[in-house]
Short mmCIF file of C-alpha atoms in Angstrom, two decimals:
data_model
loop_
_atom_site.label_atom_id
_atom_site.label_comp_id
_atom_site.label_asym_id
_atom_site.label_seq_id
_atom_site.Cartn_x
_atom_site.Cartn_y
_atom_site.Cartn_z
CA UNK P 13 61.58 51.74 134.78
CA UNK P 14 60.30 48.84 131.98
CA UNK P 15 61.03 45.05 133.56
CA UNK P 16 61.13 42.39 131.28
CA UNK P 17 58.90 39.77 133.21
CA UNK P 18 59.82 36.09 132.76
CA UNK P 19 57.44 33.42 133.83
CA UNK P 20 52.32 31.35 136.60
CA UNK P 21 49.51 28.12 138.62
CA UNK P 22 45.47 28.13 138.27
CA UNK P 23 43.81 30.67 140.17
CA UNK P 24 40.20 30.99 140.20
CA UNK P 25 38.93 34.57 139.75
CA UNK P 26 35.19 36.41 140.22
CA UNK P 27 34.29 39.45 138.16
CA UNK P 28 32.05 41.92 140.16
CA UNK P 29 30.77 44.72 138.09
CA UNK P 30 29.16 47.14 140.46
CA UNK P 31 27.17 49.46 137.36
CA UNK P 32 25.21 48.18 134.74
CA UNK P 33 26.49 49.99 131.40
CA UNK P 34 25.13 49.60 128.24
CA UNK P 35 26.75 47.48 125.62
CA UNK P 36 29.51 48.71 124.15
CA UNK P 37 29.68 46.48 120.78
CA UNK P 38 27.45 44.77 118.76
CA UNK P 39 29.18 41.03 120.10
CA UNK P 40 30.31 42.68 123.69
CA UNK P 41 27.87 43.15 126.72
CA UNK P 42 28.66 44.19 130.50
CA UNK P 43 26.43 41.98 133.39
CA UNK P 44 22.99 43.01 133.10
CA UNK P 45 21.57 41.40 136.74
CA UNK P 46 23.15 39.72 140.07
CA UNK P 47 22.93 36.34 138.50
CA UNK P 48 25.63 37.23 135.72
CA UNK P 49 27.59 39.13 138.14
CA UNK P 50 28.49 36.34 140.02
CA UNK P 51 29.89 34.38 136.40
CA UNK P 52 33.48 32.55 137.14
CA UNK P 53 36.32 32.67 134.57
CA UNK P 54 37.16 29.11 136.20
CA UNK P 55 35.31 27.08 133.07
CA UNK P 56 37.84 29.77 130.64
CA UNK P 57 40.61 28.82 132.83
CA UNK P 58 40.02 25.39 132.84
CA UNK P 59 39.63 25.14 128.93
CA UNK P 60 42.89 26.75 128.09
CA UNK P 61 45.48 26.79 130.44
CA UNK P 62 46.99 23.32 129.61
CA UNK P 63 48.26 25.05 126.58
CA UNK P 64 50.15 27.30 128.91
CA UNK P 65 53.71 26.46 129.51
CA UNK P 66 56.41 27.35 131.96
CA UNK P 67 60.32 27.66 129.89
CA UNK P 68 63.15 27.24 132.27
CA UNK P 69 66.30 28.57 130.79
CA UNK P 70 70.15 27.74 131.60
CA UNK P 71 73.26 29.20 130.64
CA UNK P 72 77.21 28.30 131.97
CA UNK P 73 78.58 32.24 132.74
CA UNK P 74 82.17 32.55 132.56
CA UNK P 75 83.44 33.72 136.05
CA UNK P 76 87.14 35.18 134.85
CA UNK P 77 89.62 35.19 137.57
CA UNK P 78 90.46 38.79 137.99
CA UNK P 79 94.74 38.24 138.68
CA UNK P 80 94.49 35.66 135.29
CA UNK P 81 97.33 36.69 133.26
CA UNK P 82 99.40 38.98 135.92
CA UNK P 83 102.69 37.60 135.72
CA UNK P 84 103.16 38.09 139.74
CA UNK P 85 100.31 36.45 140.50
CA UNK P 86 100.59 33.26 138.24
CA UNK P 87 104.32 33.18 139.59
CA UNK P 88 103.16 32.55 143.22
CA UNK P 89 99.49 30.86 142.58
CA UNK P 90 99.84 29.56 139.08
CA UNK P 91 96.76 27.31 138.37
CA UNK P 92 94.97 27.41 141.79
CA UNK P 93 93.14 30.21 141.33
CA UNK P 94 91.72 29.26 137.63
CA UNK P 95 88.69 30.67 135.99
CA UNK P 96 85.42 29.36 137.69
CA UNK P 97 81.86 28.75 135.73
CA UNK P 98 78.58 28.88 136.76
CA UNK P 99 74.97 28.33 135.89
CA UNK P 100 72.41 30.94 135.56
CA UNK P 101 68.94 30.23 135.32
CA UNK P 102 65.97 31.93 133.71
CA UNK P 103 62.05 31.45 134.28
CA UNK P 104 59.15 32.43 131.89
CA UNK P 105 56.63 31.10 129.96
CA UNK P 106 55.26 30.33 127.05
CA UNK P 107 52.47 29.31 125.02
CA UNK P 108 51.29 26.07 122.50
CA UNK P 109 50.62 27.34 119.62
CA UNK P 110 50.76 24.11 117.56
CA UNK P 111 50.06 20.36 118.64
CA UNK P 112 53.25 19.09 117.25
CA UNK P 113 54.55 21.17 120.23
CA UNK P 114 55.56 24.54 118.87
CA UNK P 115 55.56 26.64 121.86
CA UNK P 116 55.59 30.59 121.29
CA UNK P 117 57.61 32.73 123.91
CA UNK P 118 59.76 35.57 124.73
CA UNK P 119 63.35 35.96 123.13
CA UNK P 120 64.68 37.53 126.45
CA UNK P 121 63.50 34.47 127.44
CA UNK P 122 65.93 31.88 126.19
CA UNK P 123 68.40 34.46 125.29
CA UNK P 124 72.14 32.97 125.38
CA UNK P 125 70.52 29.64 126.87
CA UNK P 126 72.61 26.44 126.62
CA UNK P 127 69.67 24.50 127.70
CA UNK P 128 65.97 25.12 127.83
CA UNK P 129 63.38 22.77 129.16
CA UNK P 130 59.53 23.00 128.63
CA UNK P 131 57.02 22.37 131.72
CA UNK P 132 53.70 21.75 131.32
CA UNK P 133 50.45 22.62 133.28
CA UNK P 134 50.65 18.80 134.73
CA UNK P 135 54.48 18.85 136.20
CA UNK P 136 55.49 17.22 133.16
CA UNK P 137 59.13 18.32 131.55
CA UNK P 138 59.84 17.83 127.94
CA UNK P 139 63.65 19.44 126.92
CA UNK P 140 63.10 21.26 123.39
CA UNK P 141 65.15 23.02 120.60
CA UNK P 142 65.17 26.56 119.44
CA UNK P 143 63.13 26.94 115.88
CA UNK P 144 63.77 30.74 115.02
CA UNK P 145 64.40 33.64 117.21
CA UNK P 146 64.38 36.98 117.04
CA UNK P 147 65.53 40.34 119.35
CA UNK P 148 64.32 43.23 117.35
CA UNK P 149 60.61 41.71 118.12
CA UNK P 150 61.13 40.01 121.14
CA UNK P 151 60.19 36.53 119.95
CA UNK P 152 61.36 33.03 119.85
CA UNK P 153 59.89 29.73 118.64
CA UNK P 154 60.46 26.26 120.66
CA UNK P 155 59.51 22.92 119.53
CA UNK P 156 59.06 20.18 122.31
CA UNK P 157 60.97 16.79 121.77
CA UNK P 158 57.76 14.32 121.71
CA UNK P 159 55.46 12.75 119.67
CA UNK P 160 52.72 13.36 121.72
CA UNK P 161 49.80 15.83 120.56
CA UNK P 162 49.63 18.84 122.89
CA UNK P 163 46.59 20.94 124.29
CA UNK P 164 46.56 24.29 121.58
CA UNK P 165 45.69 28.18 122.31
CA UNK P 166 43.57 29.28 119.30
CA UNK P 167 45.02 32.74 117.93
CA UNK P 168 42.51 35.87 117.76
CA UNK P 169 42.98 38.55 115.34
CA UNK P 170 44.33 41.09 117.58
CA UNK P 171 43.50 44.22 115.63
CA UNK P 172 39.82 43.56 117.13
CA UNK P 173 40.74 44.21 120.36
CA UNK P 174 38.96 47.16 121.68
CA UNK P 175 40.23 49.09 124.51
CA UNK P 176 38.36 47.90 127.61
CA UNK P 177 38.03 44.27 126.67
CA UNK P 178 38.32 42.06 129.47
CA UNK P 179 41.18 39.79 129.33
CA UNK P 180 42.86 37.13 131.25
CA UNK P 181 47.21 36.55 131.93
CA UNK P 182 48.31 33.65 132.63
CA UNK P 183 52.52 32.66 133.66
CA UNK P 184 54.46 32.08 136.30
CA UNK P 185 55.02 35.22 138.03
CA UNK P 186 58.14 34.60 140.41
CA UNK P 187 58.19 30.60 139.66
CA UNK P 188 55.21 30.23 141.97
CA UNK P 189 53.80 28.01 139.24
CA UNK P 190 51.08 28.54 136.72
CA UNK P 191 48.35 31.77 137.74
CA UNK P 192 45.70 33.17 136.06
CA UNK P 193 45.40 36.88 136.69
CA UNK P 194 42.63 39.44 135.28
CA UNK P 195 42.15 43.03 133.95
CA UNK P 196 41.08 44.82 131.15
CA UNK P 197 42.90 46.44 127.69
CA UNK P 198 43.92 49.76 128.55
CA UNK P 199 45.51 51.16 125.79
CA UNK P 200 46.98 50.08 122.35
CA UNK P 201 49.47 50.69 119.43
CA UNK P 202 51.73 51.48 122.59
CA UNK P 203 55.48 52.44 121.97
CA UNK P 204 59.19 53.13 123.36
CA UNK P 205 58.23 50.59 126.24
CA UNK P 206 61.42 48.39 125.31
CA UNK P 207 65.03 49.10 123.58
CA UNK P 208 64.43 46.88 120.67
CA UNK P 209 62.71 48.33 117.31
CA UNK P 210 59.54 47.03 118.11
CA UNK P 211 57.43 49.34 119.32
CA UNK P 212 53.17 48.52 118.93
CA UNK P 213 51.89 46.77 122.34
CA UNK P 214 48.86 46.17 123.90
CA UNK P 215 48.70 47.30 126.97
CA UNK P 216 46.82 45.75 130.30
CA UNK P 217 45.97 46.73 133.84
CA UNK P 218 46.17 42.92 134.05
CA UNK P 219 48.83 41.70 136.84
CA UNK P 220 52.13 41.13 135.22
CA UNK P 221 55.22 40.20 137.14
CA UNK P 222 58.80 38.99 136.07
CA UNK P 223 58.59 35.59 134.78
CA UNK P 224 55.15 36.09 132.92
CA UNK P 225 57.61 37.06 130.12
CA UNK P 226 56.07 34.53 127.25
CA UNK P 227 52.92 33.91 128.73
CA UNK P 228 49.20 34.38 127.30
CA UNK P 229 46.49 37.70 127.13
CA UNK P 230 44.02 35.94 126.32
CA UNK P 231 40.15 37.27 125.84
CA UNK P 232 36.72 36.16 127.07
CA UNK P 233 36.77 33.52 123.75
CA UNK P 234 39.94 31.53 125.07
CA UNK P 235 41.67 33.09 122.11
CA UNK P 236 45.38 34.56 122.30
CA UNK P 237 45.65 38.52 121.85
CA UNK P 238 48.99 38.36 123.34
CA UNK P 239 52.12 37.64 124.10
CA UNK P 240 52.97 39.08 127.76
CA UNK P 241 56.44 41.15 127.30
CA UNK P 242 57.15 43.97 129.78
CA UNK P 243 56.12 45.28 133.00
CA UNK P 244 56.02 49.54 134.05
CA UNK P 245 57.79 48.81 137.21
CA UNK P 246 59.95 50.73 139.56
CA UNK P 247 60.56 48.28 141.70
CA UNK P 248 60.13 45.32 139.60
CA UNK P 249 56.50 44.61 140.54
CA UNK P 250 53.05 45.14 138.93
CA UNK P 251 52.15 48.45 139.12
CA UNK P 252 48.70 47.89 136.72
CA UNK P 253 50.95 48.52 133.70
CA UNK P 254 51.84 45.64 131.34
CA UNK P 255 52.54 45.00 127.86
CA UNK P 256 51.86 42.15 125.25
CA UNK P 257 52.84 41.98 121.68
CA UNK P 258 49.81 41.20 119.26
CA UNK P 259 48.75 38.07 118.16
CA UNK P 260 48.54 39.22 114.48
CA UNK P 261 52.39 39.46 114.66
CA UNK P 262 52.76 36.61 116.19
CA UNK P 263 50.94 34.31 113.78
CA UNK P 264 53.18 36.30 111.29
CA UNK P 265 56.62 35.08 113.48
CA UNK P 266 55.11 31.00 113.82
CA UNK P 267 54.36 31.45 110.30
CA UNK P 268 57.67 32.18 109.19
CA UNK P 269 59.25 29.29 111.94
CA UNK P 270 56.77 26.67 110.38
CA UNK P 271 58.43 27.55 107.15
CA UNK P 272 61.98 26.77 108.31
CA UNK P 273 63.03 30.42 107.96
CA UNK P 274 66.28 30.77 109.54
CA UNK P 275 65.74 34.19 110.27
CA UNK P 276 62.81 36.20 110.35
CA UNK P 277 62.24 39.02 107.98
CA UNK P 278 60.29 42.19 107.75
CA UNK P 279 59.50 44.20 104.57
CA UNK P 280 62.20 46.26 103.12
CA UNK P 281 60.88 50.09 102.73
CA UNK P 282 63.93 51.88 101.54
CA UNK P 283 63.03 54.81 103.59
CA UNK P 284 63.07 56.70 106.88
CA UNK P 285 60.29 57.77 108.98
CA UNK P 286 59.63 59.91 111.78
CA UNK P 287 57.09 60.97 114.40
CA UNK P 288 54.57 63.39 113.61
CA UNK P 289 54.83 67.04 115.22
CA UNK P 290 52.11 69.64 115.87
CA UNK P 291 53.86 71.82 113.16
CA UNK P 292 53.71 69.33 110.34
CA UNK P 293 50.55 68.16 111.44
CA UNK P 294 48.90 72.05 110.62
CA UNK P 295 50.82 72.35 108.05
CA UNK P 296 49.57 69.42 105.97
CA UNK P 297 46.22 69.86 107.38
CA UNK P 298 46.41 66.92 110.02
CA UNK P 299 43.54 67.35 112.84
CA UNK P 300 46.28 65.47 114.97
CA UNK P 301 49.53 64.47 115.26
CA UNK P 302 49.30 61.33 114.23
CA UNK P 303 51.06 59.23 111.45
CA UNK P 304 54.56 58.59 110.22
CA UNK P 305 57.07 61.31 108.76
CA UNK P 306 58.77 60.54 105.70
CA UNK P 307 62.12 61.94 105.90
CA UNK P 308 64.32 60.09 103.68
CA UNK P 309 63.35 57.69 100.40
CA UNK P 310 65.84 55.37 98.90
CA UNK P 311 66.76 56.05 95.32
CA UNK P 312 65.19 53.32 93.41
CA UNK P 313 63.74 50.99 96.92
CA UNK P 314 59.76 49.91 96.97
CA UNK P 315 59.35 53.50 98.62
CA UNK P 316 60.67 55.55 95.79
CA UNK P 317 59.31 53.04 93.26
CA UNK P 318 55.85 53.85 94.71
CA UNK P 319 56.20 57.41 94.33
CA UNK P 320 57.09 58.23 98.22
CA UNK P 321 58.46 61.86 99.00
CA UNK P 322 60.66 63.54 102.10
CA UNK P 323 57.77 65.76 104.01
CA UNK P 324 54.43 63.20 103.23
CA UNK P 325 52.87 61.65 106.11
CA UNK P 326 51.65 58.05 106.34
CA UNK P 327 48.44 58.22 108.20
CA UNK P 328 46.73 54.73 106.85
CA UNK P 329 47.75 50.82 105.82
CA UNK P 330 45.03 48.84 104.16
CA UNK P 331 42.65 51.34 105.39
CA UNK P 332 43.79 51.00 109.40
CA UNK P 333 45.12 54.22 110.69
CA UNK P 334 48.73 54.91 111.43
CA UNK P 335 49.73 56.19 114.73
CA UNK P 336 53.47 56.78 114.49
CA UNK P 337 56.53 54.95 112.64
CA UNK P 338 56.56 52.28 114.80
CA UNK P 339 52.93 51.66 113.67
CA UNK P 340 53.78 51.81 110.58
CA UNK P 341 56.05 49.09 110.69
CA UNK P 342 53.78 46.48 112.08
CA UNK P 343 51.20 46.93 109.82
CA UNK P 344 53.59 46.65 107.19
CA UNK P 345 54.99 43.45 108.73
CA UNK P 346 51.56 41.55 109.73
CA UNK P 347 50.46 42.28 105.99
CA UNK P 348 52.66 39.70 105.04
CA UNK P 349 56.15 39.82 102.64
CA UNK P 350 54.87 39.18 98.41
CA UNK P 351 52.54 41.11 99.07
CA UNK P 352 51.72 44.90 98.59
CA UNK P 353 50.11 47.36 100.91
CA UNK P 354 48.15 49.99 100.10
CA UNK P 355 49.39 53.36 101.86
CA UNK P 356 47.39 56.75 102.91
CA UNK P 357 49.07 59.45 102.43
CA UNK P 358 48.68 62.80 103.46
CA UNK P 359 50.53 65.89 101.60
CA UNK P 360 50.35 69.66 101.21
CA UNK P 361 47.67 69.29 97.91
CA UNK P 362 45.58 66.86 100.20
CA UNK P 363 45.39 62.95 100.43
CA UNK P 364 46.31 59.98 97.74
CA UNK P 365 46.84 56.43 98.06
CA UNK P 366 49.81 54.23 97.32
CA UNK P 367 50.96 50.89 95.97
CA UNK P 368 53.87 49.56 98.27
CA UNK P 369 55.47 46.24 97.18
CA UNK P 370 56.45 44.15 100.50
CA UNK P 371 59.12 42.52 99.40
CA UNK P 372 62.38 41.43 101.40
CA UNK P 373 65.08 43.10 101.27
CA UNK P 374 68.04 42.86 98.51
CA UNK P 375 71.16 41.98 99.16
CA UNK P 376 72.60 43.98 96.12
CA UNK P 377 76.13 43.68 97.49
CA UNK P 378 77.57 40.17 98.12
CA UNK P 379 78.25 40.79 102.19
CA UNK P 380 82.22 38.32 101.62
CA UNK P 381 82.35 38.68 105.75
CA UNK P 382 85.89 38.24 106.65
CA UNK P 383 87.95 38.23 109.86
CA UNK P 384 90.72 40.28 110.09
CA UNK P 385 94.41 38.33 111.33
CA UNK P 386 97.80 39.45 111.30
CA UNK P 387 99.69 42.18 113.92
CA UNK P 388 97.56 45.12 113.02
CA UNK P 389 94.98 47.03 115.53
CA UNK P 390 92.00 45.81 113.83
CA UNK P 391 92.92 41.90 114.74
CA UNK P 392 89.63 40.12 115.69
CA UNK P 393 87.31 42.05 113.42
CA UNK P 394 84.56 40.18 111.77
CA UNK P 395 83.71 42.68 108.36
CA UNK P 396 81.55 42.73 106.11
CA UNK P 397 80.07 44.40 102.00
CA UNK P 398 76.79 46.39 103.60
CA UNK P 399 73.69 45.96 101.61
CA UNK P 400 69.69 46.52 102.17
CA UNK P 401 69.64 43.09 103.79
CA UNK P 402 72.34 42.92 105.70
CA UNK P 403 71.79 47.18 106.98
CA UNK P 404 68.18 45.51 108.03
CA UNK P 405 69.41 42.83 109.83
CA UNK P 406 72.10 44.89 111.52
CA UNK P 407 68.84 46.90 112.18
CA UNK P 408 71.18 50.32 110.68
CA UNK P 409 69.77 53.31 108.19
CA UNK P 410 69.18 50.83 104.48
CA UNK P 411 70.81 53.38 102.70
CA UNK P 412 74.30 52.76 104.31
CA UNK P 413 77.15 51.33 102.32
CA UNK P 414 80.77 50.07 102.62
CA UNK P 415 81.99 47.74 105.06
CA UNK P 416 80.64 47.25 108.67
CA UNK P 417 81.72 45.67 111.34
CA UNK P 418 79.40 42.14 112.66
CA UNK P 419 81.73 40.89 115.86
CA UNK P 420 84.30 41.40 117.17
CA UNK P 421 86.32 38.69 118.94
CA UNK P 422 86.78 39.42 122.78
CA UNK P 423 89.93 40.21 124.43
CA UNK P 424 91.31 40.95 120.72
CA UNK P 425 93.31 44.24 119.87
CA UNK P 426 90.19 45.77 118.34
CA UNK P 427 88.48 44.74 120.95
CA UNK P 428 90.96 46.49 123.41
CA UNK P 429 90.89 49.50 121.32
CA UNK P 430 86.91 49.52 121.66
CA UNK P 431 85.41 48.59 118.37
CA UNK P 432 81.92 47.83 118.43
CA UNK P 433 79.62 45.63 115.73
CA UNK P 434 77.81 47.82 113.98
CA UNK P 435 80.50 50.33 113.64
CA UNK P 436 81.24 51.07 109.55
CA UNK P 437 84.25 51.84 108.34
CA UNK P 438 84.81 55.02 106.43
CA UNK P 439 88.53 55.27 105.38
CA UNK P 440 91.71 53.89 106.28
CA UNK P 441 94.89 56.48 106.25
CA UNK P 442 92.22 58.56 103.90
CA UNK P 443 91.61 55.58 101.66
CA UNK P 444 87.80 55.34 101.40
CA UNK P 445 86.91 51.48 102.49
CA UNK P 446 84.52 50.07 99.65
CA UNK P 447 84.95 46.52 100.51
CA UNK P 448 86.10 44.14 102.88
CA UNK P 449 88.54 42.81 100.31
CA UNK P 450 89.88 46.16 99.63
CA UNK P 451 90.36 46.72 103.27
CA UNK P 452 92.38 43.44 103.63
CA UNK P 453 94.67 44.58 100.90
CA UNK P 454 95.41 47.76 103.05
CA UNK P 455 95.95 46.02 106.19
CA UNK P 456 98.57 44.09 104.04
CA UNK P 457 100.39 47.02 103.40
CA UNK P 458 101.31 47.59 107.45
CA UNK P 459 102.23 51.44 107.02
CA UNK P 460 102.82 51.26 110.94
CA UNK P 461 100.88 53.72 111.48
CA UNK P 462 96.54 53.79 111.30
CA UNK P 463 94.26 56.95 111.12
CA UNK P 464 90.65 55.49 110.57
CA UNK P 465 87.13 57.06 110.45
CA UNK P 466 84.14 55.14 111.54
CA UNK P 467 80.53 55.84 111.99
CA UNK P 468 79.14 55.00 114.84
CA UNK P 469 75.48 55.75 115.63
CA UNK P 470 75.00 58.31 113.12
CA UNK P 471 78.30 60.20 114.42
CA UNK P 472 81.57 60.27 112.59
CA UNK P 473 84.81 59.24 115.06
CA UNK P 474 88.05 59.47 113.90
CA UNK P 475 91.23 57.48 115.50
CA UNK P 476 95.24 57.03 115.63
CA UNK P 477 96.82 54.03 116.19
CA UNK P 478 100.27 52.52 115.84
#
């Protein structure tokens, strides 16, 4: 079971390296005598983890009052049993990044908070705002309220991590306070550790527990290599299995927050990938299944523009190799949007390279999001036109069009008759739906009687209402 850790004090550690090895990189040696096995990480420690943060997170919950409403019940009680609230707190951590006080940490984090306060190595608490967050990737951007200069984390390039670099974690595993913990790399380009679309994480036999969520990997150089994110955990502990995102993306995420980007935006493909099999992979030659599938291409989209086709295999960005879709998408992402990326690719005749164009997506289709009133069963629908930008943001196949559905209001009839945002709406009484303000000139119409097609997930539903 994955465990999204949230939030650790100075610990002093000792490396003891029982076997001299022989170096295994140019800039990277093991111990070489007793003297150097008996090296502290305390000076390391001591250097950088003032810029180490702990993010305490509160939210008012909504405790309904389960007779609310039920005539019989407000006829003998009426107000004395109202609805009750209550406050929820959250621990993690999180990272300076900036000495204005831009602090770097996780999205599940702060999620839903009403009020988030910053605590620094020294006791000291500073309340902060939210600058840009973001679920898909699991990130989120706070800026302290001060004027002060804080203590700063340098950022690594994280695509030189190697696997067995030592590293160091440090959070606040349980709200003990601040601890430094230690461990190697274990693997990397890691994926389906979380249920977001993010899926390329470096992964650590470092000690990771809930509430590290947010806090630094950080190499033998002081640097940040990553942001802790999940645990493997069945039952909620460190098991030796953790996960960071990279630093390259994460330079990519402050970059766009330091920006003022209200949002934060990936390159638009205008195509669908999938995972490599052993039969594709001997059929186009691969020596391994590695690489990502293209399986759909978006007529006239920075794919199909670039000369993309169903049944070629990504296998390289920029030169770095491509170990599945999810790959493919942070490579694509940490190249940076205006610019283009050149793309491996492997087909039946061989291997050719590729021009991509990383450009945002279009939003081709004014989204006029509207919110459906009136004594009809789709009351408390928020609609919108679908377009490349808004099908990315929704995080739903680019190719998608007509209207979809972006909230829908709780306790509303929609809502009772279990409409869900994302859902897109097909056809109303076998009237295709093109646009929102089409479909509020059918709801207009009140025939009495509704038979609707959505798609949901890929799968087409059909409903009657009256």
């Amino acid at each position: 079971m994955l465990t999204m850790p949230k939030c650790v004090t100075t610990g002093f550690l000792a490396l003891a390296l029982l076997m001299p090895v022989a170096a295994v990189a140019q800039d990277k040696v093991v111990p070489q005598s007793r003297q150097e096995m008996q090296l502290s990480f305390s000076p390391l420690v001591k250097q950088t983890a003032g810029a180490v943060v702990n993010v305490y997170a509160e939210r008012v919950v909504q405790r309904l009052n389960p007779f609310a409403g039920d005539p019989f019940f407000e006829q003998f009680f009426g107000q004395r049993m109202p609805n009750r609230s209550e406050k929820q707190s959250s621990l993690g951590s999180g990272v300076i990044l900036a000495a204005d006080g831009l602090v770097v940490t996780n999205n599940h984090v702060i999620e839903g908070a009403d009020d988030i306060k910053i605590a620094l190595a020294d006791g000291r608490e500073f309340p902060c705002d939210v600058v840009l967050k973001d679920e898909s990737v699991d990130l989120a951007v706070l800026r302290i309220k001060s004027k002060e200069h804080f203590p700063v984390l340098p950022v690594a390039d994280s695509d030189r991590v190697e696997v067995g670099d030592l590293v160091l974690a440090i959070g606040n595993p349980f709200g003990v306070g601040q601890t430094v913990t230690s461990g190697i790399v274990s693997a990397l380009a890691r994926n389906q550790i979380t249920t977001g679309d993010f899926g390329f994480f470096i992964q650590t036999d470092a000690s990771i527990n809930p509430g590290n969520s947010g806090g630094a990997l950080m190499n033998m150089n002081g640097e940040l290599i990553g942001i802790n994110t999940a645990i493997f955990s069945r039952g909620g502990g460190s098991n030796g299995i953790g996960f960071a995102i990279p630093a390259n993306l994460v330079k990519v995420f402050l970059a766009a927050a330091s920006e003022g980007k209200k949002s934060f935006e990936r390159p638009f493909v205008g195509a669908s990938f999938d995972a490599v099999n052993s039969d594709v992979a001997e059929a186009l030659g691969l020596k391994t299944a590695r690489g990502a599938l293209v399986t759909r291409v978006v007529e006239g989209g920075p794919a199909d523009k670039a000369g993309l086709k169903p049944g070629e295999v990504v296998i390289a960005v920029n030169g770095i190799a491509v170990e599945h879709p999810d790959a493919l998408g942070y490579r694509l992402t940490t190249a940076g949007l205006g610019k283009q990326a050149t793309l491996t690719v492997q087909t039946a005749d061989g291997q050719r390279q590729v021009n991509l164009a990383l450009n945002t997506a279009p939003e081709t289709t004014p989204r006029d999001e509207r919110l459906v009133e009136g004594r009809n069963p789709f009351a408390g629908l928020r609609v919108a036109n679908l377009s490349p930008k808004l099908a990315t943001e929704l995080h739903i196949p680019a190719e998608k069009s007509g209207v979809v559905v972006t909230d829908v209001t709780r306790n509303s009839p929609a809502a009772r008759l279990g409409f869900q945002p994302k859902d897109i709406l097909i056809s109303l009484n076998g009237t295709v739906v093109t646009s929102t303000k089409g479909m509020e000139a059918m709801l207009n119409d009140d025939p009495g009687f509704w038979r609707v097609e959505i798609e949901r997930d890929g799968q087409r539903i059909r409903q009657f209402f009256r």
